[in-house]
Amino acid sequence: MADCIFCKIAAGEIASHTVYEDALFRVIMDLNPASPGHMLILPKAHYQDFFELPNEVASAAMLLAKRLALAAKKALPMDGLNIVQNNGKAAGQSVMHYHLHVVPRYQGVAFKLGEGSATQQELAEQAECIRAALEEAER
Ligand code: 5GP
Ligand code: ZN
């Protein structure tokens, strides 16, 4: 969809720290991570939200979240994980292209979506660590 930032990122037209890519999805590091390792699963096709998401894409996104969660657990010193997905402004959705948040959690560290920060180098290193763990797990 024209003027959708996540369409452009998913298509590779805007650079991102990509952890994983296949025909249906691109997985990127969140630019303002709620915690170290915060990833976003973006479908390559534009669906505004969960209500619009075809069943097969919804299923595939959740299965991919599981693979990423396991990889993140190997790659990072995390203690827990949140899977979060906002639908509509009232629910906190700020980018109107469906995306699933995969958020590693650390004991005693609070999180608030959209309010964190990380350097480009930190994002690149985290993406590389998780990508390597994913490849290792699935080799
Ligand atoms: P929402 O509030 O819509 O569920 O989440 C949007 C998320 O996208 C936020 O966590 C925000 O930090 C992230 N985000 C917004 N714009 C960009 C961007 O251009 N690149 C990346 N990597 N993340 C973004
Ligand atoms: Zn889009």
Short mmCIF file of N, CA, C and O and ligand atoms in Angstrom, two decimals:
data_model
loop_
_atom_site.label_atom_id
_atom_site.label_comp_id
_atom_site.label_asym_id
_atom_site.label_seq_id
_atom_site.Cartn_x
_atom_site.Cartn_y
_atom_site.Cartn_z
N MET A 1 0.85 -1.19 0.00
CA MET A 1 0.00 0.00 0.00
C MET A 1 0.90 1.25 0.00
O MET A 1 1.86 1.31 0.75
N ALA A 2 0.54 2.22 -0.84
CA ALA A 2 1.34 3.45 -0.93
C ALA A 2 1.34 4.15 0.43
O ALA A 2 0.35 4.11 1.15
N ASP A 3 2.47 4.75 0.78
CA ASP A 3 2.60 5.51 2.01
C ASP A 3 2.47 4.70 3.29
O ASP A 3 2.16 5.25 4.34
N CYS A 4 2.67 3.40 3.18
CA CYS A 4 2.70 2.58 4.41
C CYS A 4 4.15 2.23 4.69
O CYS A 4 4.80 1.53 3.91
N ILE A 5 4.66 2.70 5.83
CA ILE A 5 6.09 2.49 6.14
C ILE A 5 6.43 1.01 6.29
O ILE A 5 7.49 0.56 5.85
N PHE A 6 5.52 0.24 6.87
CA PHE A 6 5.83 -1.18 7.06
C PHE A 6 5.75 -1.96 5.75
O PHE A 6 6.46 -2.95 5.57
N CYS A 7 4.91 -1.53 4.79
CA CYS A 7 4.95 -2.13 3.44
C CYS A 7 6.33 -1.91 2.84
O CYS A 7 6.92 -2.83 2.25
N LYS A 8 6.83 -0.70 2.99
CA LYS A 8 8.13 -0.36 2.37
C LYS A 8 9.27 -1.12 3.06
O LYS A 8 10.18 -1.60 2.39
N ILE A 9 9.21 -1.21 4.38
CA ILE A 9 10.25 -1.97 5.09
C ILE A 9 10.16 -3.45 4.73
O ILE A 9 11.17 -4.09 4.43
N ALA A 10 8.94 -3.99 4.72
CA ALA A 10 8.77 -5.42 4.43
C ALA A 10 9.26 -5.75 3.03
O ALA A 10 9.83 -6.82 2.78
N ALA A 11 9.08 -4.81 2.09
CA ALA A 11 9.51 -5.03 0.70
C ALA A 11 11.00 -4.77 0.52
O ALA A 11 11.54 -5.00 -0.57
N GLY A 12 11.67 -4.28 1.55
CA GLY A 12 13.10 -3.98 1.44
C GLY A 12 13.38 -2.64 0.79
O GLY A 12 14.53 -2.33 0.48
N GLU A 13 12.35 -1.81 0.60
CA GLU A 13 12.55 -0.48 -0.01
C GLU A 13 13.14 0.51 0.99
O GLU A 13 13.74 1.51 0.61
N ILE A 14 12.90 0.25 2.27
CA ILE A 14 13.53 1.03 3.35
C ILE A 14 14.36 0.03 4.16
O ILE A 14 13.88 -1.06 4.50
N ALA A 15 15.61 0.40 4.44
CA ALA A 15 16.52 -0.51 5.14
C ALA A 15 16.02 -0.78 6.57
O ALA A 15 15.40 0.08 7.20
N SER A 16 16.29 -1.98 7.04
CA SER A 16 15.92 -2.34 8.41
C SER A 16 16.94 -3.35 8.93
O SER A 16 17.69 -3.92 8.15
N HIS A 17 16.94 -3.56 10.23
CA HIS A 17 17.75 -4.64 10.81
C HIS A 17 16.90 -5.90 10.73
O HIS A 17 16.02 -6.12 11.57
N THR A 18 17.14 -6.67 9.69
CA THR A 18 16.30 -7.85 9.42
C THR A 18 16.89 -9.09 10.09
O THR A 18 18.07 -9.38 9.96
N VAL A 19 16.02 -9.79 10.81
CA VAL A 19 16.40 -11.03 11.49
C VAL A 19 16.09 -12.23 10.61
O VAL A 19 16.80 -13.23 10.62
N TYR A 20 15.01 -12.09 9.84
CA TYR A 20 14.50 -13.26 9.09
C TYR A 20 13.62 -12.74 7.97
O TYR A 20 12.95 -11.72 8.11
N GLU A 21 13.63 -13.49 6.85
CA GLU A 21 12.76 -13.13 5.73
C GLU A 21 12.35 -14.39 4.99
O GLU A 21 13.16 -15.30 4.80
N ASP A 22 11.09 -14.46 4.59
CA ASP A 22 10.64 -15.52 3.68
C ASP A 22 9.61 -14.91 2.74
O ASP A 22 9.50 -13.68 2.65
N ALA A 23 8.86 -15.75 2.02
CA ALA A 23 7.93 -15.22 1.02
C ALA A 23 6.81 -14.39 1.65
O ALA A 23 6.31 -13.43 1.05
N LEU A 24 6.44 -14.75 2.89
CA LEU A 24 5.28 -14.10 3.53
C LEU A 24 5.65 -12.96 4.46
O LEU A 24 4.87 -12.02 4.65
N PHE A 25 6.83 -13.08 5.11
CA PHE A 25 7.16 -12.16 6.21
C PHE A 25 8.57 -11.60 6.13
O PHE A 25 9.47 -12.24 5.59
N ARG A 26 8.75 -10.42 6.76
CA ARG A 26 10.08 -9.94 7.15
C ARG A 26 10.01 -9.69 8.65
O ARG A 26 9.02 -9.12 9.14
N VAL A 27 11.03 -10.12 9.36
CA VAL A 27 11.12 -9.87 10.81
C VAL A 27 12.24 -8.87 11.04
O VAL A 27 13.37 -9.08 10.60
N ILE A 28 11.90 -7.76 11.72
CA ILE A 28 12.87 -6.69 11.93
C ILE A 28 13.01 -6.36 13.42
O ILE A 28 12.13 -6.71 14.22
N MET A 29 14.10 -5.68 13.74
CA MET A 29 14.24 -5.16 15.10
C MET A 29 13.41 -3.88 15.20
O MET A 29 13.46 -3.02 14.31
N ASP A 30 12.66 -3.75 16.29
CA ASP A 30 11.92 -2.52 16.55
C ASP A 30 12.92 -1.37 16.77
O ASP A 30 13.89 -1.51 17.51
N LEU A 31 12.66 -0.24 16.12
CA LEU A 31 13.58 0.92 16.22
C LEU A 31 13.61 1.51 17.62
O LEU A 31 14.59 2.11 18.03
N ASN A 32 12.51 1.41 18.33
CA ASN A 32 12.42 1.89 19.72
C ASN A 32 12.07 0.71 20.61
O ASN A 32 10.92 0.61 21.09
N PRO A 33 13.02 -0.17 20.81
CA PRO A 33 12.71 -1.43 21.48
C PRO A 33 12.26 -1.26 22.92
O PRO A 33 12.87 -0.49 23.68
N ALA A 34 11.19 -1.97 23.26
CA ALA A 34 10.72 -1.95 24.65
C ALA A 34 11.72 -2.66 25.54
O ALA A 34 11.75 -2.43 26.74
N SER A 35 12.53 -3.54 24.95
CA SER A 35 13.62 -4.20 25.68
C SER A 35 14.59 -4.75 24.65
O SER A 35 14.23 -4.87 23.46
N PRO A 36 15.82 -5.10 25.05
CA PRO A 36 16.79 -5.61 24.08
C PRO A 36 16.27 -6.88 23.39
O PRO A 36 15.84 -7.82 24.06
N GLY A 37 16.28 -6.86 22.06
CA GLY A 37 15.83 -8.02 21.28
C GLY A 37 14.40 -7.91 20.78
O GLY A 37 13.89 -8.85 20.15
N HIS A 38 13.75 -6.78 21.02
CA HIS A 38 12.36 -6.58 20.60
C HIS A 38 12.24 -6.65 19.07
O HIS A 38 12.82 -5.84 18.35
N MET A 39 11.48 -7.64 18.59
CA MET A 39 11.31 -7.85 17.15
C MET A 39 9.88 -7.58 16.71
O MET A 39 8.94 -7.67 17.52
N LEU A 40 9.71 -7.29 15.43
CA LEU A 40 8.39 -7.13 14.82
C LEU A 40 8.29 -8.08 13.65
O LEU A 40 9.15 -8.09 12.77
N ILE A 41 7.22 -8.87 13.63
CA ILE A 41 6.94 -9.74 12.48
C ILE A 41 6.01 -8.96 11.56
O ILE A 41 4.88 -8.62 11.95
N LEU A 42 6.48 -8.67 10.35
CA LEU A 42 5.67 -7.91 9.37
C LEU A 42 5.28 -8.81 8.22
O LEU A 42 6.15 -9.35 7.53
N PRO A 43 3.98 -8.98 7.95
CA PRO A 43 3.60 -9.64 6.70
C PRO A 43 4.03 -8.75 5.53
O PRO A 43 4.01 -7.52 5.65
N LYS A 44 4.43 -9.36 4.42
CA LYS A 44 4.82 -8.55 3.26
C LYS A 44 3.61 -7.92 2.58
O LYS A 44 3.72 -6.86 1.98
N ALA A 45 2.47 -8.58 2.68
CA ALA A 45 1.24 -8.00 2.14
C ALA A 45 0.64 -7.06 3.19
O ALA A 45 0.86 -7.24 4.39
N HIS A 46 -0.10 -6.06 2.72
CA HIS A 46 -0.67 -5.09 3.65
C HIS A 46 -2.02 -5.56 4.20
O HIS A 46 -2.99 -5.71 3.46
N TYR A 47 -2.06 -5.79 5.49
CA TYR A 47 -3.32 -6.01 6.22
C TYR A 47 -3.28 -5.00 7.35
O TYR A 47 -2.26 -4.89 8.05
N GLN A 48 -4.37 -4.29 7.55
CA GLN A 48 -4.34 -3.23 8.55
C GLN A 48 -4.17 -3.78 9.96
O GLN A 48 -3.43 -3.22 10.77
N ASP A 49 -4.87 -4.88 10.23
CA ASP A 49 -4.88 -5.37 11.61
C ASP A 49 -5.32 -6.83 11.64
O ASP A 49 -5.51 -7.46 10.60
N PHE A 50 -5.47 -7.33 12.85
CA PHE A 50 -5.84 -8.74 13.08
C PHE A 50 -7.18 -9.08 12.42
O PHE A 50 -7.39 -10.18 11.93
N PHE A 51 -8.08 -8.09 12.41
CA PHE A 51 -9.41 -8.33 11.84
C PHE A 51 -9.33 -8.63 10.35
O PHE A 51 -10.14 -9.37 9.81
N GLU A 52 -8.36 -8.02 9.69
CA GLU A 52 -8.21 -8.19 8.23
C GLU A 52 -7.31 -9.36 7.85
O GLU A 52 -7.21 -9.70 6.68
N LEU A 53 -6.63 -9.92 8.83
CA LEU A 53 -5.59 -10.90 8.53
C LEU A 53 -6.19 -12.24 8.08
O LEU A 53 -7.02 -12.80 8.80
N PRO A 54 -5.80 -12.78 6.92
CA PRO A 54 -6.30 -14.10 6.52
C PRO A 54 -5.84 -15.16 7.53
O PRO A 54 -4.75 -15.04 8.11
N ASN A 55 -6.65 -16.18 7.71
CA ASN A 55 -6.34 -17.21 8.71
C ASN A 55 -4.97 -17.82 8.50
O ASN A 55 -4.23 -18.06 9.47
N GLU A 56 -4.61 -18.09 7.24
CA GLU A 56 -3.32 -18.77 7.00
C GLU A 56 -2.14 -17.86 7.36
O GLU A 56 -1.10 -18.34 7.82
N VAL A 57 -2.32 -16.55 7.20
CA VAL A 57 -1.24 -15.62 7.58
C VAL A 57 -1.16 -15.51 9.11
O VAL A 57 -0.07 -15.46 9.69
N ALA A 58 -2.33 -15.50 9.75
CA ALA A 58 -2.37 -15.45 11.22
C ALA A 58 -1.67 -16.68 11.81
O ALA A 58 -0.86 -16.57 12.74
N SER A 59 -1.96 -17.86 11.26
CA SER A 59 -1.33 -19.09 11.75
C SER A 59 0.17 -19.05 11.53
O SER A 59 0.95 -19.38 12.42
N ALA A 60 0.56 -18.66 10.32
CA ALA A 60 1.99 -18.65 9.98
C ALA A 60 2.74 -17.64 10.85
O ALA A 60 3.88 -17.90 11.27
N ALA A 61 2.11 -16.51 11.16
CA ALA A 61 2.78 -15.49 11.99
C ALA A 61 3.03 -16.06 13.39
O ALA A 61 4.11 -15.84 13.98
N MET A 62 2.07 -16.79 13.94
CA MET A 62 2.23 -17.33 15.29
C MET A 62 3.29 -18.42 15.32
O MET A 62 4.10 -18.50 16.27
N LEU A 63 3.33 -19.26 14.28
CA LEU A 63 4.37 -20.30 14.21
C LEU A 63 5.76 -19.66 14.08
O LEU A 63 6.72 -20.13 14.69
N LEU A 64 5.84 -18.59 13.33
CA LEU A 64 7.11 -17.89 13.19
C LEU A 64 7.51 -17.25 14.52
O LEU A 64 8.69 -17.27 14.91
N ALA A 65 6.53 -16.71 15.25
CA ALA A 65 6.81 -16.12 16.57
C ALA A 65 7.43 -17.17 17.49
O ALA A 65 8.35 -16.88 18.26
N LYS A 66 6.94 -18.40 17.39
CA LYS A 66 7.49 -19.47 18.24
C LYS A 66 8.96 -19.74 17.89
O LYS A 66 9.81 -19.88 18.78
N ARG A 67 9.26 -19.80 16.60
CA ARG A 67 10.65 -20.04 16.18
C ARG A 67 11.56 -18.90 16.67
O ARG A 67 12.67 -19.13 17.13
N LEU A 68 11.06 -17.68 16.55
CA LEU A 68 11.86 -16.52 16.98
C LEU A 68 12.04 -16.50 18.49
O LEU A 68 13.11 -16.14 19.00
N ALA A 69 10.99 -16.88 19.21
CA ALA A 69 11.06 -16.91 20.68
C ALA A 69 12.13 -17.90 21.13
O ALA A 69 12.95 -17.60 22.01
N LEU A 70 12.15 -19.07 20.50
CA LEU A 70 13.14 -20.08 20.87
C LEU A 70 14.56 -19.61 20.52
O LEU A 70 15.50 -19.82 21.29
N ALA A 71 14.68 -18.97 19.37
CA ALA A 71 16.00 -18.46 18.95
C ALA A 71 16.45 -17.35 19.90
O ALA A 71 17.63 -17.33 20.33
N ALA A 72 15.54 -16.45 20.26
CA ALA A 72 15.89 -15.34 21.16
C ALA A 72 16.33 -15.89 22.51
O ALA A 72 17.27 -15.38 23.13
N LYS A 73 15.65 -16.95 22.96
CA LYS A 73 15.99 -17.56 24.26
C LYS A 73 17.42 -18.09 24.25
O LYS A 73 18.13 -18.06 25.25
N LYS A 74 17.84 -18.62 23.11
CA LYS A 74 19.23 -19.11 23.00
C LYS A 74 20.21 -17.96 22.88
O LYS A 74 21.33 -18.02 23.38
N ALA A 75 19.79 -16.89 22.18
CA ALA A 75 20.73 -15.83 21.81
C ALA A 75 20.93 -14.79 22.91
O ALA A 75 21.99 -14.16 22.97
N LEU A 76 19.91 -14.59 23.73
CA LEU A 76 19.93 -13.45 24.67
C LEU A 76 19.78 -13.94 26.11
O LEU A 76 19.17 -14.98 26.35
N PRO A 77 20.26 -13.13 27.08
CA PRO A 77 20.14 -13.53 28.49
C PRO A 77 18.76 -13.16 29.06
O PRO A 77 18.66 -12.60 30.14
N MET A 78 17.72 -13.49 28.32
CA MET A 78 16.36 -13.07 28.72
C MET A 78 15.76 -14.03 29.73
O MET A 78 16.18 -15.18 29.84
N ASP A 79 14.76 -13.52 30.46
CA ASP A 79 14.11 -14.33 31.50
C ASP A 79 12.67 -14.66 31.18
O ASP A 79 12.03 -15.47 31.86
N GLY A 80 12.10 -13.99 30.17
CA GLY A 80 10.71 -14.22 29.80
C GLY A 80 10.46 -13.59 28.44
O GLY A 80 11.39 -13.12 27.78
N LEU A 81 9.21 -13.62 28.01
CA LEU A 81 8.90 -13.12 26.66
C LEU A 81 7.43 -12.71 26.59
O LEU A 81 6.57 -13.42 27.10
N ASN A 82 7.17 -11.57 25.96
CA ASN A 82 5.79 -11.18 25.65
C ASN A 82 5.57 -11.24 24.15
O ASN A 82 6.42 -10.81 23.38
N ILE A 83 4.39 -11.77 23.77
CA ILE A 83 3.90 -11.67 22.40
C ILE A 83 2.76 -10.66 22.48
O ILE A 83 1.80 -10.89 23.22
N VAL A 84 2.89 -9.54 21.76
CA VAL A 84 1.90 -8.46 21.87
C VAL A 84 1.45 -8.06 20.48
O VAL A 84 2.25 -8.06 19.54
N GLN A 85 0.18 -7.72 20.35
CA GLN A 85 -0.32 -7.31 19.04
C GLN A 85 -1.49 -6.36 19.24
O GLN A 85 -2.51 -6.72 19.81
N ASN A 86 -1.31 -5.10 18.81
CA ASN A 86 -2.30 -4.05 19.03
C ASN A 86 -3.17 -3.86 17.79
O ASN A 86 -2.66 -3.87 16.67
N ASN A 87 -4.46 -3.64 18.01
CA ASN A 87 -5.40 -3.46 16.91
C ASN A 87 -6.27 -2.23 17.13
O ASN A 87 -7.11 -2.22 18.03
N GLY A 88 -6.01 -1.19 16.33
CA GLY A 88 -6.78 0.04 16.45
C GLY A 88 -6.11 1.02 17.40
O GLY A 88 -5.42 0.61 18.34
N LYS A 89 -6.33 2.31 17.13
CA LYS A 89 -5.73 3.36 17.97
C LYS A 89 -6.09 3.18 19.44
O LYS A 89 -5.26 3.37 20.32
N ALA A 90 -7.34 2.78 19.68
CA ALA A 90 -7.81 2.63 21.06
C ALA A 90 -7.02 1.56 21.80
O ALA A 90 -6.93 1.58 23.03
N ALA A 91 -6.44 0.63 21.03
CA ALA A 91 -5.67 -0.47 21.63
C ALA A 91 -4.17 -0.19 21.59
O ALA A 91 -3.38 -1.06 21.93
N GLY A 92 -3.80 1.01 21.13
CA GLY A 92 -2.38 1.37 21.12
C GLY A 92 -1.67 1.13 19.82
O GLY A 92 -0.45 1.26 19.74
N GLN A 93 -2.42 0.76 18.75
CA GLN A 93 -1.75 0.55 17.45
C GLN A 93 -1.36 1.90 16.86
O GLN A 93 -2.20 2.80 16.75
N SER A 94 -0.07 2.04 16.52
CA SER A 94 0.37 3.31 15.95
C SER A 94 0.76 3.19 14.48
O SER A 94 0.76 4.18 13.76
N VAL A 95 1.09 1.98 14.02
CA VAL A 95 1.37 1.76 12.60
C VAL A 95 0.28 0.84 12.07
O VAL A 95 0.12 -0.29 12.56
N MET A 96 -0.46 1.33 11.10
CA MET A 96 -1.68 0.63 10.67
C MET A 96 -1.40 -0.43 9.59
O MET A 96 -2.06 -0.50 8.56
N HIS A 97 -0.38 -1.22 9.85
CA HIS A 97 -0.03 -2.39 9.06
C HIS A 97 0.19 -3.47 10.11
O HIS A 97 1.08 -3.31 10.98
N TYR A 98 -0.60 -4.55 10.05
CA TYR A 98 -0.51 -5.60 11.08
C TYR A 98 0.95 -5.94 11.41
O TYR A 98 1.76 -6.12 10.50
N HIS A 99 1.25 -6.06 12.68
CA HIS A 99 2.57 -6.53 13.09
C HIS A 99 2.45 -7.19 14.46
O HIS A 99 1.65 -6.77 15.29
N LEU A 100 3.27 -8.22 14.63
CA LEU A 100 3.28 -8.96 15.89
C LEU A 100 4.59 -8.63 16.61
O LEU A 100 5.67 -8.77 16.04
N HIS A 101 4.45 -8.14 17.85
CA HIS A 101 5.64 -7.83 18.66
C HIS A 101 6.11 -9.10 19.37
O HIS A 101 5.30 -9.80 20.00
N VAL A 102 7.40 -9.37 19.29
CA VAL A 102 8.01 -10.47 20.05
C VAL A 102 9.04 -9.78 20.96
O VAL A 102 10.04 -9.23 20.48
N VAL A 103 8.75 -9.77 22.27
CA VAL A 103 9.51 -8.91 23.19
C VAL A 103 10.17 -9.73 24.31
O VAL A 103 9.48 -10.16 25.25
N PRO A 104 11.48 -9.95 24.20
CA PRO A 104 12.19 -10.60 25.31
C PRO A 104 12.07 -9.75 26.58
O PRO A 104 12.07 -8.52 26.50
N ARG A 105 12.00 -10.40 27.73
CA ARG A 105 11.88 -9.68 29.00
C ARG A 105 12.99 -10.09 29.95
O ARG A 105 13.48 -11.22 29.90
N TYR A 106 13.35 -9.16 30.82
CA TYR A 106 14.48 -9.33 31.73
C TYR A 106 13.98 -9.08 33.15
O TYR A 106 13.24 -8.10 33.38
N GLN A 107 14.34 -9.97 34.04
CA GLN A 107 13.84 -9.90 35.42
C GLN A 107 13.98 -8.50 36.01
O GLN A 107 15.06 -7.91 35.96
N GLY A 108 12.88 -7.97 36.49
CA GLY A 108 12.92 -6.68 37.18
C GLY A 108 12.94 -5.46 36.27
O GLY A 108 13.01 -4.34 36.76
N VAL A 109 12.89 -5.67 34.94
CA VAL A 109 12.95 -4.53 34.02
C VAL A 109 11.55 -4.32 33.41
O VAL A 109 11.00 -5.21 32.76
N ALA A 110 10.99 -3.12 33.64
CA ALA A 110 9.65 -2.81 33.14
C ALA A 110 9.70 -2.61 31.62
O ALA A 110 10.76 -2.35 31.06
N PHE A 111 8.56 -2.73 30.97
CA PHE A 111 8.55 -2.44 29.54
C PHE A 111 7.31 -1.64 29.15
O PHE A 111 6.26 -1.77 29.73
N LYS A 112 7.52 -0.76 28.17
CA LYS A 112 6.42 0.01 27.62
C LYS A 112 6.65 0.11 26.12
O LYS A 112 7.69 0.61 25.69
N LEU A 113 5.70 -0.39 25.33
CA LEU A 113 5.88 -0.42 23.88
C LEU A 113 6.08 0.99 23.34
O LEU A 113 5.38 1.93 23.75
N GLY A 114 7.04 1.12 22.41
CA GLY A 114 7.24 2.39 21.70
C GLY A 114 8.07 3.42 22.45
O GLY A 114 8.28 4.51 21.95
N GLU A 115 8.57 3.07 23.64
CA GLU A 115 9.26 4.08 24.43
C GLU A 115 10.73 3.81 24.68
O GLU A 115 11.38 4.57 25.37
N GLY A 116 11.25 2.73 24.12
CA GLY A 116 12.65 2.41 24.39
C GLY A 116 13.57 3.08 23.39
O GLY A 116 13.15 3.82 22.51
N SER A 117 14.85 2.80 23.55
CA SER A 117 15.82 3.29 22.57
C SER A 117 16.99 2.33 22.50
O SER A 117 17.26 1.58 23.44
N ALA A 118 17.64 2.34 21.35
CA ALA A 118 18.84 1.53 21.16
C ALA A 118 19.64 2.17 20.04
O ALA A 118 19.08 2.85 19.18
N THR A 119 20.96 1.94 20.06
CA THR A 119 21.78 2.47 18.97
C THR A 119 21.63 1.53 17.76
O THR A 119 21.23 0.36 17.91
N GLN A 120 22.00 2.05 16.59
CA GLN A 120 21.97 1.23 15.37
C GLN A 120 22.88 0.01 15.56
O GLN A 120 22.56 -1.09 15.12
N GLN A 121 24.01 0.23 16.24
CA GLN A 121 24.94 -0.88 16.44
C GLN A 121 24.33 -1.96 17.35
O GLN A 121 24.47 -3.16 17.08
N GLU A 122 23.64 -1.53 18.40
CA GLU A 122 22.99 -2.52 19.28
C GLU A 122 21.93 -3.31 18.51
O GLU A 122 21.84 -4.53 18.64
N LEU A 123 21.15 -2.61 17.70
CA LEU A 123 20.11 -3.29 16.92
C LEU A 123 20.74 -4.30 15.95
O LEU A 123 20.25 -5.42 15.80
N ALA A 124 21.83 -3.87 15.31
CA ALA A 124 22.51 -4.75 14.35
C ALA A 124 23.05 -5.99 15.06
O ALA A 124 22.92 -7.12 14.56
N GLU A 125 23.64 -5.80 16.25
CA GLU A 125 24.23 -6.93 16.99
C GLU A 125 23.14 -7.89 17.46
O GLU A 125 23.29 -9.10 17.37
N GLN A 126 22.02 -7.32 17.96
CA GLN A 126 20.94 -8.19 18.44
C GLN A 126 20.34 -8.99 17.28
O GLN A 126 20.07 -10.18 17.40
N ALA A 127 20.14 -8.30 16.13
CA ALA A 127 19.60 -9.00 14.95
C ALA A 127 20.52 -10.14 14.55
O ALA A 127 20.06 -11.25 14.26
N GLU A 128 21.82 -9.87 14.56
CA GLU A 128 22.80 -10.88 14.14
C GLU A 128 22.78 -12.08 15.10
O GLU A 128 22.81 -13.24 14.67
N CYS A 129 22.74 -11.81 16.41
CA CYS A 129 22.72 -12.90 17.41
C CYS A 129 21.48 -13.78 17.25
O CYS A 129 21.57 -15.00 17.28
N ILE A 130 20.32 -13.14 17.07
CA ILE A 130 19.08 -13.92 16.97
C ILE A 130 19.06 -14.70 15.65
O ILE A 130 18.67 -15.86 15.60
N ARG A 131 19.52 -14.03 14.58
CA ARG A 131 19.57 -14.70 13.26
C ARG A 131 20.47 -15.94 13.32
O ARG A 131 20.11 -17.02 12.84
N ALA A 132 21.61 -15.79 13.96
CA ALA A 132 22.55 -16.92 14.07
C ALA A 132 21.91 -18.06 14.88
O ALA A 132 22.03 -19.24 14.51
N ALA A 133 21.23 -17.73 15.97
CA ALA A 133 20.60 -18.77 16.79
C ALA A 133 19.48 -19.47 16.03
O ALA A 133 19.28 -20.68 16.15
N LEU A 134 18.75 -18.71 15.23
CA LEU A 134 17.66 -19.29 14.42
C LEU A 134 18.24 -20.26 13.39
O LEU A 134 17.75 -21.38 13.22
N GLU A 135 19.30 -19.82 12.73
CA GLU A 135 19.92 -20.67 11.70
C GLU A 135 20.50 -21.93 12.33
O GLU A 135 20.36 -23.02 11.81
N GLU A 136 21.12 -21.76 13.49
CA GLU A 136 21.74 -22.89 14.19
C GLU A 136 20.66 -23.92 14.61
O GLU A 136 20.81 -25.12 14.42
N ALA A 137 19.53 -23.39 15.13
CA ALA A 137 18.46 -24.27 15.60
C ALA A 137 17.82 -25.04 14.47
O ALA A 137 17.30 -26.14 14.66
N GLU A 138 17.85 -24.47 13.28
CA GLU A 138 17.10 -25.06 12.17
C GLU A 138 17.99 -25.73 11.14
O GLU A 138 17.53 -26.16 10.10
N ARG A 139 19.28 -25.81 11.47
CA ARG A 139 20.23 -26.43 10.54
C ARG A 139 20.02 -27.94 10.48
O ARG A 139 19.63 -28.55 11.46
P1 5GP B 1 2.22 -0.47 17.55
O1 5GP B 1 2.12 0.62 18.58
O2 5GP B 1 1.60 -0.04 16.23
O3 5GP B 1 1.74 -1.80 18.02
O4 5GP B 1 3.76 -0.68 17.31
C1 5GP B 1 4.50 0.02 16.38
C2 5GP B 1 5.95 -0.30 16.68
O5 5GP B 1 6.70 -0.01 15.52
C3 5GP B 1 6.55 0.52 17.81
O6 5GP B 1 7.09 -0.38 18.78
C4 5GP B 1 7.61 1.37 17.14
O7 5GP B 1 8.75 1.54 17.94
C5 5GP B 1 7.91 0.58 15.88
N1 5GP B 1 8.28 1.38 14.72
C6 5GP B 1 7.65 2.49 14.25
N2 5GP B 1 8.24 2.93 13.12
C7 5GP B 1 9.27 2.06 12.88
C8 5GP B 1 10.25 2.01 11.83
O8 5GP B 1 10.31 2.82 10.92
N3 5GP B 1 11.13 0.98 11.90
C9 5GP B 1 11.11 0.05 12.91
N4 5GP B 1 12.03 -0.92 12.88
N5 5GP B 1 10.19 0.09 13.90
C10 5GP B 1 9.29 1.09 13.89
ZN ZN B 2 1.41 -1.75 4.78
#
